[in-house]
mmCIF file of C-alpha atoms in Angstrom:
data_model
loop_
_atom_site.group_PDB
_atom_site.id
_atom_site.type_symbol
_atom_site.label_atom_id
_atom_site.label_comp_id
_atom_site.label_asym_id
_atom_site.label_seq_id
_atom_site.Cartn_x
_atom_site.Cartn_y
_atom_site.Cartn_z
ATOM 1 C CA MET A 1 159.922 151.159 133.049
ATOM 2 C CA ARG A 2 163.102 152.987 132.220
ATOM 3 C CA GLU A 3 165.759 153.712 134.795
ATOM 4 C CA LEU A 4 165.167 156.691 137.072
ATOM 5 C CA ARG A 5 167.492 159.675 136.810
ATOM 6 C CA ARG A 6 169.912 160.088 139.676
ATOM 7 C CA PRO A 7 168.233 163.065 141.447
ATOM 8 C CA VAL A 8 164.809 161.419 141.220
ATOM 9 C CA ARG A 9 166.191 158.086 142.425
ATOM 10 C CA ARG A 10 167.954 159.721 145.372
ATOM 11 C CA ALA A 11 164.846 161.658 146.393
ATOM 12 C CA LEU A 12 162.767 158.497 146.128
ATOM 13 C CA VAL A 13 165.272 156.511 148.211
ATOM 14 C CA VAL A 14 165.178 159.176 150.936
ATOM 15 C CA GLY A 15 161.381 159.229 150.866
ATOM 16 C CA HIS A 16 161.193 155.425 150.944
ATOM 17 C CA VAL A 17 163.555 155.228 153.915
ATOM 18 C CA VAL A 18 161.621 157.925 155.787
ATOM 19 C CA VAL A 19 158.215 156.271 155.362
ATOM 20 C CA SER A 20 159.631 152.806 156.022
ATOM 21 C CA VAL A 21 161.252 153.953 159.238
ATOM 22 C CA GLY A 22 157.998 155.734 160.088
ATOM 23 C CA TRP A 23 156.095 152.463 159.622
ATOM 24 C CA LEU A 24 158.627 150.683 161.819
ATOM 25 C CA GLY A 25 158.332 153.416 164.483
ATOM 26 C CA LEU A 26 154.541 153.297 164.342
ATOM 27 C CA THR A 27 154.681 149.543 164.863
ATOM 28 C CA LEU A 28 156.936 150.006 167.885
ATOM 29 C CA CYS A 29 154.475 152.567 169.325
ATOM 30 C CA LEU A 30 151.547 150.201 168.732
ATOM 31 C CA LEU A 31 153.468 147.416 170.443
ATOM 32 C CA VAL A 32 154.207 149.582 173.491
ATOM 33 C CA LEU A 33 150.570 150.705 173.699
ATOM 34 C CA GLY A 34 149.345 147.115 173.304
ATOM 35 C CA ILE A 35 151.642 145.934 176.092
ATOM 36 C CA ALA A 36 150.575 148.847 178.309
ATOM 37 C CA GLY A 37 146.894 148.082 177.748
ATOM 38 C CA ALA A 38 147.354 144.348 178.318
ATOM 39 C CA THR A 39 149.472 144.561 181.469
ATOM 40 C CA THR A 40 147.988 147.472 183.394
ATOM 41 C CA ASP A 41 145.655 147.092 186.321
ATOM 42 C CA SER A 42 144.145 150.494 185.592
ATOM 43 C CA ALA A 43 141.045 150.563 183.408
ATOM 44 C CA ALA A 44 141.776 154.220 182.581
ATOM 45 C CA THR A 45 145.293 153.385 181.362
ATOM 46 C CA ALA A 46 144.024 150.477 179.251
ATOM 47 C CA GLU A 47 141.332 152.686 177.752
ATOM 48 C CA ALA A 48 143.851 155.425 176.946
ATOM 49 C CA ALA A 49 146.233 152.900 175.367
ATOM 50 C CA TYR A 50 143.579 151.327 173.153
ATOM 51 C CA ARG A 51 142.126 154.679 172.128
ATOM 52 C CA ALA A 52 145.617 155.910 171.215
ATOM 53 C CA MET A 53 146.128 152.739 169.165
ATOM 54 C CA LYS A 54 142.920 153.509 167.296
ATOM 55 C CA ILE A 55 144.059 157.053 166.500
ATOM 56 C CA PHE A 56 147.423 155.790 165.215
ATOM 57 C CA GLY A 57 145.732 152.968 163.327
ATOM 58 C CA ASP A 58 143.132 155.204 161.695
ATOM 59 C CA TRP A 59 145.527 157.968 160.701
ATOM 60 C CA LEU A 60 148.922 156.377 160.088
ATOM 61 C CA ILE A 61 148.851 152.677 159.178
ATOM 62 C CA ALA A 62 147.308 153.072 155.719
ATOM 63 C CA PRO A 63 149.398 156.031 154.491
ATOM 64 C CA LEU A 64 152.681 154.600 155.779
ATOM 65 C CA ALA A 65 152.040 151.060 154.525
ATOM 66 C CA LEU A 66 150.855 152.181 151.089
ATOM 67 C CA THR A 67 153.591 154.783 150.618
ATOM 68 C CA THR A 68 156.252 152.288 151.667
ATOM 69 C CA PHE A 69 154.919 149.712 149.226
ATOM 70 C CA VAL A 70 154.517 152.097 146.283
ATOM 71 C CA SER A 71 157.871 153.850 146.757
ATOM 72 C CA GLY A 72 159.632 150.480 147.058
ATOM 73 C CA LEU A 73 157.901 149.219 143.933
ATOM 74 C CA VAL A 74 158.845 152.321 141.923
ATOM 75 C CA LEU A 75 162.438 152.096 143.159
ATOM 76 C CA SER A 76 162.701 148.435 142.239
ATOM 77 C CA LEU A 77 161.299 149.009 138.766
ATOM 78 C CA GLY A 78 163.327 152.173 138.149
ATOM 79 C CA THR A 79 166.751 150.898 139.181
ATOM 80 C CA PRO A 80 169.066 148.117 138.027
ATOM 81 C CA TRP A 81 168.025 146.074 141.080
ATOM 82 C CA GLY A 82 164.703 145.353 139.386
ATOM 83 C CA LEU A 83 161.711 143.736 141.028
ATOM 84 C CA ALA A 84 162.508 140.110 140.267
ATOM 85 C CA ARG A 85 166.230 140.249 139.511
ATOM 86 C CA TYR A 86 167.530 139.769 143.051
ATOM 87 C CA ARG A 87 166.115 137.510 145.718
ATOM 88 C CA TRP A 88 166.362 140.093 148.494
ATOM 89 C CA VAL A 89 164.321 142.646 146.491
ATOM 90 C CA TYR A 90 161.744 140.019 145.618
ATOM 91 C CA ALA A 91 161.508 138.945 149.271
ATOM 92 C CA LYS A 92 161.057 142.550 150.423
ATOM 93 C CA PHE A 93 158.309 143.090 147.857
ATOM 94 C CA TRP A 94 156.257 140.112 149.012
ATOM 95 C CA LEU A 95 156.898 140.675 152.720
ATOM 96 C CA THR A 96 155.882 144.334 152.422
ATOM 97 C CA LEU A 97 152.734 143.378 150.533
ATOM 98 C CA VAL A 98 151.740 140.754 153.119
ATOM 99 C CA ALA A 99 152.545 143.061 156.061
ATOM 100 C CA GLY A 100 150.598 145.928 154.509
ATOM 101 C CA VAL A 101 147.523 143.835 153.784
ATOM 102 C CA ALA A 102 147.612 142.268 157.253
ATOM 103 C CA SER A 103 148.000 145.688 158.886
ATOM 104 C CA LEU A 104 145.222 147.289 156.872
ATOM 105 C CA LEU A 105 142.671 144.501 156.995
ATOM 106 C CA ALA A 106 143.271 142.409 160.098
ATOM 107 C CA PHE A 107 145.125 144.472 162.677
ATOM 108 C CA ARG A 108 143.117 147.665 162.208
ATOM 109 C CA ALA A 109 139.906 145.679 162.741
ATOM 110 C CA THR A 110 141.313 144.254 165.988
ATOM 111 C CA ILE A 111 142.262 147.753 167.161
ATOM 112 C CA ASP A 112 138.785 149.061 166.295
ATOM 113 C CA GLU A 113 137.127 146.250 168.275
ATOM 114 C CA ALA A 114 139.318 146.933 171.316
ATOM 115 C CA ALA A 115 138.606 150.668 171.192
ATOM 116 C CA ALA A 116 134.868 149.964 170.928
ATOM 117 C CA GLU A 117 135.000 147.651 173.958
ATOM 118 C CA VAL A 118 136.789 150.166 176.192
ATOM 119 C CA ALA A 119 134.516 152.975 174.981
ATOM 120 C CA VAL A 120 131.512 151.220 176.562
ATOM 121 C CA GLY A 121 133.418 150.337 179.723
ATOM 122 C CA ARG A 122 134.181 146.682 178.999
ATOM 123 C CA ALA A 123 137.572 145.010 179.183
ATOM 124 C CA VAL A 124 139.221 143.847 175.968
ATOM 125 C CA PRO A 125 138.590 140.090 175.733
ATOM 126 C CA ASP A 126 141.915 139.230 174.050
ATOM 127 C CA PRO A 127 144.620 141.790 174.842
ATOM 128 C CA ALA A 128 147.274 139.464 173.374
ATOM 129 C CA GLY A 129 145.624 140.067 170.003
ATOM 130 C CA LEU A 130 146.919 143.633 170.250
ATOM 131 C CA VAL A 131 150.465 142.619 171.225
ATOM 132 C CA ALA A 132 151.211 139.733 168.865
ATOM 133 C CA PRO A 133 150.631 141.485 165.500
ATOM 134 C CA PRO A 134 152.944 144.443 166.154
ATOM 135 C CA SER A 135 155.542 142.053 167.629
ATOM 136 C CA VAL A 136 155.551 139.992 164.445
ATOM 137 C CA SER A 137 155.501 143.120 162.276
ATOM 138 C CA LEU A 138 158.413 144.658 164.147
ATOM 139 C CA GLY A 139 160.504 141.526 163.632
ATOM 140 C CA LEU A 140 159.527 141.484 159.970
ATOM 141 C CA TYR A 141 160.470 145.139 159.427
ATOM 142 C CA LEU A 142 163.807 144.655 161.167
ATOM 143 C CA PHE A 143 164.469 141.645 158.930
ATOM 144 C CA MET A 144 163.603 143.657 155.810
ATOM 145 C CA THR A 145 165.872 146.470 156.984
ATOM 146 C CA ALA A 146 168.716 144.001 157.460
ATOM 147 C CA ILE A 147 168.353 142.473 154.000
ATOM 148 C CA SER A 148 168.160 145.958 152.478
ATOM 149 C CA VAL A 149 171.524 146.792 153.992
ATOM 150 C CA LEU A 150 173.237 143.399 153.592
ATOM 151 C CA LYS A 151 171.718 142.340 150.229
ATOM 152 C CA PRO A 152 172.399 138.711 151.206
ATOM 153 C CA TRP A 153 171.149 136.666 148.280
ATOM 154 C CA GLY A 154 172.246 136.624 144.693
ATOM 155 C CA PRO A 155 170.249 137.152 141.554
ATOM 156 C CA THR A 156 167.186 135.151 140.590
ATOM 157 C CA ARG A 157 167.107 133.115 137.378
ATOM 158 C CA ARG A 158 165.656 136.176 135.653
ATOM 159 C CA GLY A 159 168.396 138.360 137.155
ATOM 160 C CA ARG A 160 171.141 135.989 136.010
ATOM 161 C CA ALA A 161 169.691 136.057 132.486
ATOM 162 C CA ALA A 162 169.615 139.878 132.506
ATOM 163 C CA LEU A 163 173.209 140.050 133.764
ATOM 164 C CA ALA A 164 174.341 137.575 131.099
ATOM 165 C CA ALA A 165 172.543 139.560 128.385
ATOM 166 C CA ARG A 166 174.202 142.748 129.580
ATOM 167 C CA ARG A 167 177.638 141.087 129.513
ATOM 168 C CA THR A 168 177.170 139.788 125.972
ATOM 169 C CA LYS A 169 176.545 143.282 124.619
ATOM 170 C CA THR A 170 180.144 143.956 123.751
ATOM 171 C CA THR A 171 181.709 145.854 120.983
ATOM 172 C CA ARG A 172 185.172 146.068 119.535
ATOM 173 C CA VAL A 173 186.840 149.400 120.035
ATOM 174 C CA ALA A 174 189.366 150.126 117.283
ATOM 175 C CA GLY A 175 190.509 146.510 117.054
ATOM 176 C CA ARG A 176 191.395 146.340 120.751
ATOM 177 C CA ALA A 177 189.900 144.417 123.634
ATOM 178 C CA SER A 178 186.159 144.362 123.933
ATOM 179 C CA VAL A 179 184.396 146.828 126.184
ATOM 180 C CA THR A 180 181.089 146.159 127.887
ATOM 181 C CA VAL A 181 178.320 148.489 126.791
ATOM 182 C CA GLY A 182 175.640 149.342 129.307
ATOM 183 C CA ARG A 183 175.657 150.814 132.747
#
């Protein structure tokens, strides 16, 4: 994929940040609702919390997770950061993929089961199962946010090779010192 033009890249970065922060915010809301449902003595409050989790899970998890993943993938492929050139980008890719799959397949099923239980008047058998996943996800998203800002690790082997290839593309300019051609 060729490098994205500046206006497109900027718009995509803004969109990626918005949906990523939305996914993080959704996870925080799910955590609060899970804690409320697990700790309340009121059956009505627990029912409301679990039903609200189902609404958020049905309507928001999939679009936010998928849009975050796709926009991040397009950004990585359309910028000099690349997908496998820097360790922090590579880590974010895999962590986002794992978090998205876990959210879509495992956590949504747990939310659906809890909502079905409270709909028929039964207590949720394992309320911790609705607190642990968003707790882990929240920590994961905060970690990914931190590495996006700090960019802590250097290039991968592939990234070092690409940087070396870019540096070797030099040309002589009118018999003077060499100038690097590229970015």
